Coordinates of C-alpha atoms and ligand atoms in Angstrom, one line a residue:
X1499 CA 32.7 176.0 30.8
X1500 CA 30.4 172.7 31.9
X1501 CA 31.5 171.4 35.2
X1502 CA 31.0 167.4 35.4
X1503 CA 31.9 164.8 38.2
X1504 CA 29.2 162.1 37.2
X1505 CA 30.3 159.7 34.5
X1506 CA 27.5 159.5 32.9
X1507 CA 26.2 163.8 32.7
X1508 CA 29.9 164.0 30.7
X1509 CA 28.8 160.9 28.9
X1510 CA 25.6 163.1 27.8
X1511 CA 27.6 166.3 27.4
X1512 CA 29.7 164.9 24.8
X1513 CA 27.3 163.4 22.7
X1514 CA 27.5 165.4 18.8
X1515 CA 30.4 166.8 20.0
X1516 CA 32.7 166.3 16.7
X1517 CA 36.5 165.3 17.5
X1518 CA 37.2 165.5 21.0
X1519 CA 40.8 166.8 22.3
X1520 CA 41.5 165.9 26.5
X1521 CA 43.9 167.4 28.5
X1522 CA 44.1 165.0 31.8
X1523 CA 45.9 167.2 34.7
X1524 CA 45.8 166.0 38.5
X1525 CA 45.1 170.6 39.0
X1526 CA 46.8 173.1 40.6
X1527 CA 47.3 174.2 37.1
X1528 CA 49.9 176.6 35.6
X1529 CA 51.2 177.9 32.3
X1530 CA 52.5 174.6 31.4
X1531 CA 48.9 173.3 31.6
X1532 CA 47.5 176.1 29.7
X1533 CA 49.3 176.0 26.9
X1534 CA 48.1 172.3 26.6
X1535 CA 44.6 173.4 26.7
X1536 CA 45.5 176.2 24.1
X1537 CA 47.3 173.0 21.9
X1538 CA 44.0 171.0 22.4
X1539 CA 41.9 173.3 20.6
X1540 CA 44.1 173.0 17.2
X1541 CA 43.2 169.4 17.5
X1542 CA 39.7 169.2 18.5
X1543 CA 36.2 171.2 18.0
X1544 CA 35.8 170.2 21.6
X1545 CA 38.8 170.6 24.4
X1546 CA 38.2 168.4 27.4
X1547 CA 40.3 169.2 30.8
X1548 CA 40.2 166.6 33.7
X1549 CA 41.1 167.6 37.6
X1550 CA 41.8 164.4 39.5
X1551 CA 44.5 163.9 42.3
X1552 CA 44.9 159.5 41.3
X1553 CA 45.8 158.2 44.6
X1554 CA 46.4 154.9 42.6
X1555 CA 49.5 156.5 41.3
X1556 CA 51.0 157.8 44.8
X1557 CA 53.3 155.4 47.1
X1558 CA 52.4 155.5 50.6
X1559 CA 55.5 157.9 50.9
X1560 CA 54.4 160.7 47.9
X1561 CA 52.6 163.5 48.7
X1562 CA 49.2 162.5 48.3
X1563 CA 47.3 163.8 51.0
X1564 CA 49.6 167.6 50.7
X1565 CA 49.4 167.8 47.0
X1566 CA 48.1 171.5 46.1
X1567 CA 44.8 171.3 45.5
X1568 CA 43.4 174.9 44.0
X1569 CA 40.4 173.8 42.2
X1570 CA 38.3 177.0 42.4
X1571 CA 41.3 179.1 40.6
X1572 CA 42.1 175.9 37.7
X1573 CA 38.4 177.0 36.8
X1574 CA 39.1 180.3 36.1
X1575 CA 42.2 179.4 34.6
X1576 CA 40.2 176.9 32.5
X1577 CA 37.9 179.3 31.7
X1578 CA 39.9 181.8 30.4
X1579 CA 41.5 179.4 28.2
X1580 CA 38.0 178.3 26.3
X1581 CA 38.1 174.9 27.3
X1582 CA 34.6 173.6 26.6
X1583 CA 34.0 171.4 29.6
X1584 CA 35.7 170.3 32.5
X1585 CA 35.5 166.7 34.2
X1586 CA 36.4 166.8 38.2
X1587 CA 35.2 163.3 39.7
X1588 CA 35.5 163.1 43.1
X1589 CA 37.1 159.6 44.4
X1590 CA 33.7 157.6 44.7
X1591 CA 33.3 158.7 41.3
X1592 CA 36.3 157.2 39.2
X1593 CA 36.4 154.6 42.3
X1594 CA 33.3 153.5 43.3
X1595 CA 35.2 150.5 43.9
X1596 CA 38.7 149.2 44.7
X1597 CA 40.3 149.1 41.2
X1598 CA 41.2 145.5 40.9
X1599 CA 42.1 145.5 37.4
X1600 CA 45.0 147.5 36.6
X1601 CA 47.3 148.5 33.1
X1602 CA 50.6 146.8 33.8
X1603 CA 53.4 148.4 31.6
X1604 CA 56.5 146.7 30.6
X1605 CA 59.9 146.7 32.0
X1606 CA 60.1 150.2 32.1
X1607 CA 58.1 151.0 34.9
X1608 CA 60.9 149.8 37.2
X1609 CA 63.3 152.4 35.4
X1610 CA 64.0 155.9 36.5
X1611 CA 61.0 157.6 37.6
X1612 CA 59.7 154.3 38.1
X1613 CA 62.8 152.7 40.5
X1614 CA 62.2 155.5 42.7
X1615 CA 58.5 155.8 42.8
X1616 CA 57.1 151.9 42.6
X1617 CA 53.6 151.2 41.2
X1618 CA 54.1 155.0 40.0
X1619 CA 53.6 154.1 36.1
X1620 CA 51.0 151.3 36.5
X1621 CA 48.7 153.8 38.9
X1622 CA 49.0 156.4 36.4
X1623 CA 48.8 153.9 32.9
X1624 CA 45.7 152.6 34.7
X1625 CA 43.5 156.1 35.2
X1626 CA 44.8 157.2 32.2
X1627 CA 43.4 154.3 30.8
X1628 CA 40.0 154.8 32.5
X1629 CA 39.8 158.5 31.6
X1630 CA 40.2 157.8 27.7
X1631 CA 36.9 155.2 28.3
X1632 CA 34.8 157.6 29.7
X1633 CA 36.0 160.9 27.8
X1634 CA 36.7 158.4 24.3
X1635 CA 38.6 161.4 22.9
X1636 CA 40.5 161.2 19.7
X1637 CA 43.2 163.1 20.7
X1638 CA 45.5 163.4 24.1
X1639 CA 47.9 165.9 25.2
X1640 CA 50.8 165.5 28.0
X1641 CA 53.6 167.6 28.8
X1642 CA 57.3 166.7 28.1
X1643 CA 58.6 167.6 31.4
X1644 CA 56.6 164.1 32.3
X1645 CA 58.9 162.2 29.5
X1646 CA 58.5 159.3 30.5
X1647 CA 55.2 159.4 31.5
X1648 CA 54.8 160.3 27.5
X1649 CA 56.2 157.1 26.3
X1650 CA 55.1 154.9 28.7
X1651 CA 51.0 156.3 27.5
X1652 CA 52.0 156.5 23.9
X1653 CA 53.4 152.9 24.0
X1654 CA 50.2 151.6 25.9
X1655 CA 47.5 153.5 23.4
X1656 CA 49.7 152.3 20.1
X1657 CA 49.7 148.2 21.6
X1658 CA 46.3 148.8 23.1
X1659 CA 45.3 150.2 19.6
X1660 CA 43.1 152.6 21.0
X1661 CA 41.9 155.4 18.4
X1662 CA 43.8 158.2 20.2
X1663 CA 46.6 160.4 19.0
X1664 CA 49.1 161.3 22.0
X1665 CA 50.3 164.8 21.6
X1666 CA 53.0 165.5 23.7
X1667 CA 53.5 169.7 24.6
X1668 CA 56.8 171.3 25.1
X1669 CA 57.9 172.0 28.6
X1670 CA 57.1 175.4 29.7
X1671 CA 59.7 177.0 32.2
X1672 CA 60.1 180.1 33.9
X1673 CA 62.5 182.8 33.1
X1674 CA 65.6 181.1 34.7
X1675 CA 64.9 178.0 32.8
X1676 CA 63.0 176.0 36.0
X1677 CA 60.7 173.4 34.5
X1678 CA 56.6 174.9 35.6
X1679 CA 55.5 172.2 37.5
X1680 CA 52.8 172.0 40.7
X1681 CA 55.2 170.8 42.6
X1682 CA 57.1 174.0 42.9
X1683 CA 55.4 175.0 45.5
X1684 CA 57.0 173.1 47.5
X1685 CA 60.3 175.1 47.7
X1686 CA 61.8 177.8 50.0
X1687 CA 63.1 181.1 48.5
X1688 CA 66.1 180.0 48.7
X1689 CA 65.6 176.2 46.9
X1690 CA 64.1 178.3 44.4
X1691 CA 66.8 180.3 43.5
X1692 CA 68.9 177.0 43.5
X1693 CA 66.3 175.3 41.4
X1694 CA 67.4 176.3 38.2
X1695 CA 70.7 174.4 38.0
X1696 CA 69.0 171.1 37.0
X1697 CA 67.7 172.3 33.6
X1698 CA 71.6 174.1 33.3
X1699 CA 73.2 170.8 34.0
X1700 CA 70.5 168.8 31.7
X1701 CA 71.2 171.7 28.7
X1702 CA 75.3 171.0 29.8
X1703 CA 75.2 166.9 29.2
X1704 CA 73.0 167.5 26.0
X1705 CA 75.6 170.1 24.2
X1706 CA 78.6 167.8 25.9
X1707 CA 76.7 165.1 23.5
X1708 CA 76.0 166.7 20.9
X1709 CA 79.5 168.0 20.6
X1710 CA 80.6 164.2 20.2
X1711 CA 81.0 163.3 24.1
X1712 CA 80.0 159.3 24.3
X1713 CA 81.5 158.8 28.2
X1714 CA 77.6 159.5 29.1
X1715 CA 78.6 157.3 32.5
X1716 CA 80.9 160.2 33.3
X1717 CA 78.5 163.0 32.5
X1718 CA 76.2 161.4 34.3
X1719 CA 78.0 161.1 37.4
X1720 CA 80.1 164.5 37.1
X1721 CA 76.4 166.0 37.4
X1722 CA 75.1 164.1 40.4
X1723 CA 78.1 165.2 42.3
X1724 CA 77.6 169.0 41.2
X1725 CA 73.9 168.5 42.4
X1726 CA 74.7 166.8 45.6
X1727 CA 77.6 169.2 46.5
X1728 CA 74.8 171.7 46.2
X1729 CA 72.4 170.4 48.5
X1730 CA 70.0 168.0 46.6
X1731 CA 69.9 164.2 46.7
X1732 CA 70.0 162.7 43.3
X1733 CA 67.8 159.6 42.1
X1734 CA 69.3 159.8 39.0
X1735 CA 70.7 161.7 36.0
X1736 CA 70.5 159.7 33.0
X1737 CA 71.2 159.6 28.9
X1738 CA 68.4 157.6 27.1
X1739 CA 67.0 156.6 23.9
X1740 CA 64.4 159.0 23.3
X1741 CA 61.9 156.0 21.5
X1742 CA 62.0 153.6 24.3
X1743 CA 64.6 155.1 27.3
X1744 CA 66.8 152.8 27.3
X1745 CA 70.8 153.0 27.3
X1746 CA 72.2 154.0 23.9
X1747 CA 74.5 151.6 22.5
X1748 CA 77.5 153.0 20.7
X1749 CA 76.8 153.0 16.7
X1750 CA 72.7 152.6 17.2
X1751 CA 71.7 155.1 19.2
X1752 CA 68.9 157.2 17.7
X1753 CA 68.1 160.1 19.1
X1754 CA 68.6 161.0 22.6
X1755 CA 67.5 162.6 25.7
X1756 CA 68.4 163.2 28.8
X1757 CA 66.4 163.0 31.8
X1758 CA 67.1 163.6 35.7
X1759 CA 65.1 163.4 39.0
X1760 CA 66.4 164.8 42.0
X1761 CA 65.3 166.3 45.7
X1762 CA 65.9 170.0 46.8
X1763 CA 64.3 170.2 50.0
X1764 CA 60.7 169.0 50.2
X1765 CA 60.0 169.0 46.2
X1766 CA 61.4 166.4 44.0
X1767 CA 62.1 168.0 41.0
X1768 CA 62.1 165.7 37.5
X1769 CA 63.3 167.8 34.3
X1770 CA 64.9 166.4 30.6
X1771 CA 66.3 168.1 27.8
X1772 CA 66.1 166.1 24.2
X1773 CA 69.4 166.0 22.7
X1774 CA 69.4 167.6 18.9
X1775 CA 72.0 167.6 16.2
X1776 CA 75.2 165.4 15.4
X1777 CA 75.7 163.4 18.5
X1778 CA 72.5 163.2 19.8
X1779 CA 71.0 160.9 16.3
Ligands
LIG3123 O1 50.6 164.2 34.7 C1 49.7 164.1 35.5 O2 49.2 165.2 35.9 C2 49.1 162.8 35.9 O3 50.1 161.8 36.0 C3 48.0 162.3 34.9 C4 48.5 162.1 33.5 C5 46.8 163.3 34.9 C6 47.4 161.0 35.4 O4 46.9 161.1 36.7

């Protein structure tokens, strides 16, 4: 695997390089991550990863400075997966000056995810953004578990018209149904052990819907108070349009999905389950 932080030597690396399939990922990579890169290579002859921690997309709160950095063991990782060439710009690199000009999404950005964490969609719509100019791949993948992330990229390459297809890859989760996620690391034993009742409460509201439940107010609430009663603090639990995440109204709704963020400890876990059959289209 190639190893690039200069603009312009990936520039030069891809060059011939037939149809060109990225993977951007901020590192400390895991199985979710992996079976992205293994996704990229049905899509393109070449399968481009990206390390970069984007400060731009990190309140002054977030974990910035302790996020898990591992960038020796992503390249074996990496490696052993066949990805083709890696690009790993340090700061002065992607930000050789302050970003001035910025991607600002719609409304959305203030919703969920983005009430909690402010600036959080525009920091990431804007790398994102400044990754597909320098790689100029045709095809993109991002994980589920990052919903919202998804459509807020997919929205932003479709009005931008950029010549990209957005792939989005299932969420991978371990045994007991946790959601893989870099963040993880960040949880006792014991939070650990607890961890797994988001993604049981998530699969809970989705067969509640699907089984013809509307009162999604109710559902919503009767699992904030299970989670808080169990030692987390909620930011919210919420059933959403899956095309643009915002409330279903009765009679149109499409389908659904539905999505929660919440803290256990020092990690803030964020997890969704799409809603299938009767009551969830
Ligand atoms: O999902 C992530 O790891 C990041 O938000 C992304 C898409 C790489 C942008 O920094």
């Amino acid at each position: 695997m190639q190893i690039h932080s200069s603009i312009a030597e990936l520039r030069a690396a891809l060059k011939h390089r037939g149809r060109v399939a990225v993977v951007p990922t901020m590192g400390n990579l895991h199985a979710g991550h992996i079976a992205l890169m293994t996704d990229a290579r049905t899509h393109g002859d070449t399968v481009v990863a990206t390390i970069f921690v984007n400060r731009l997309q990190f309140g002054p709160n977030d974990d910035f400075d302790r996020y898990p950095r591992t960038f020796v063991a992503d390249c074996d990782k990496l490696t052993a997966a066949g990805v083709d060439l890696l690009f790993a710009p340090a700061e002065t690199d992607l930000y050789p000056e302050p970003q001035q000009y910025h991607v600002d999404p719609p409304e959305i950005q203030n919703q969920l995810d983005g009430e909690f964490r402010p600036g959080h969609f525009r920091g990431v719509a804007t790398v994102v953004l400044k990754l597909f100019n320098i790689v100029q791949p045709q095809v993109a993948l991002f994980g589920k578990k990052d919903y919202q992330q998804l459509m807020v990229l997919r929205n932003m390459t479709r009005q931008l018209a950029l010549p990209i297809d957005i792939v989005g890859g299932e969420t991978v989760r371990a045994d007991d149904g946790l959601a893989l996620s870099s963040r993880n690391v960040y949880l006792s034993a014991a939070e650990r052990a607890e961890a797994p009742r988001l993604y049981r409460l998530l699969g809970r509201i989705s067969e509640a819907v699907r089984y013809g439940e509307r009162d999604f107010l109710r559902l919503e609430r009767d699992a904030t108070a299970e989670l808080d009663r169990n030692g987390w603090k909620t930011d919210y639990v919420a059933v959403r349009r899956q095309s643009d995440l915002q409330c279903p109204q009765h009679g149109e709704d499409g389908p659904l999905v539905v999505l929660a963020a919440s803290r256990l400890g020092a990690a803030r876990l964020i997890d969704n389950v799409e809603i299938a059959g009767p009551g969830g289209r």
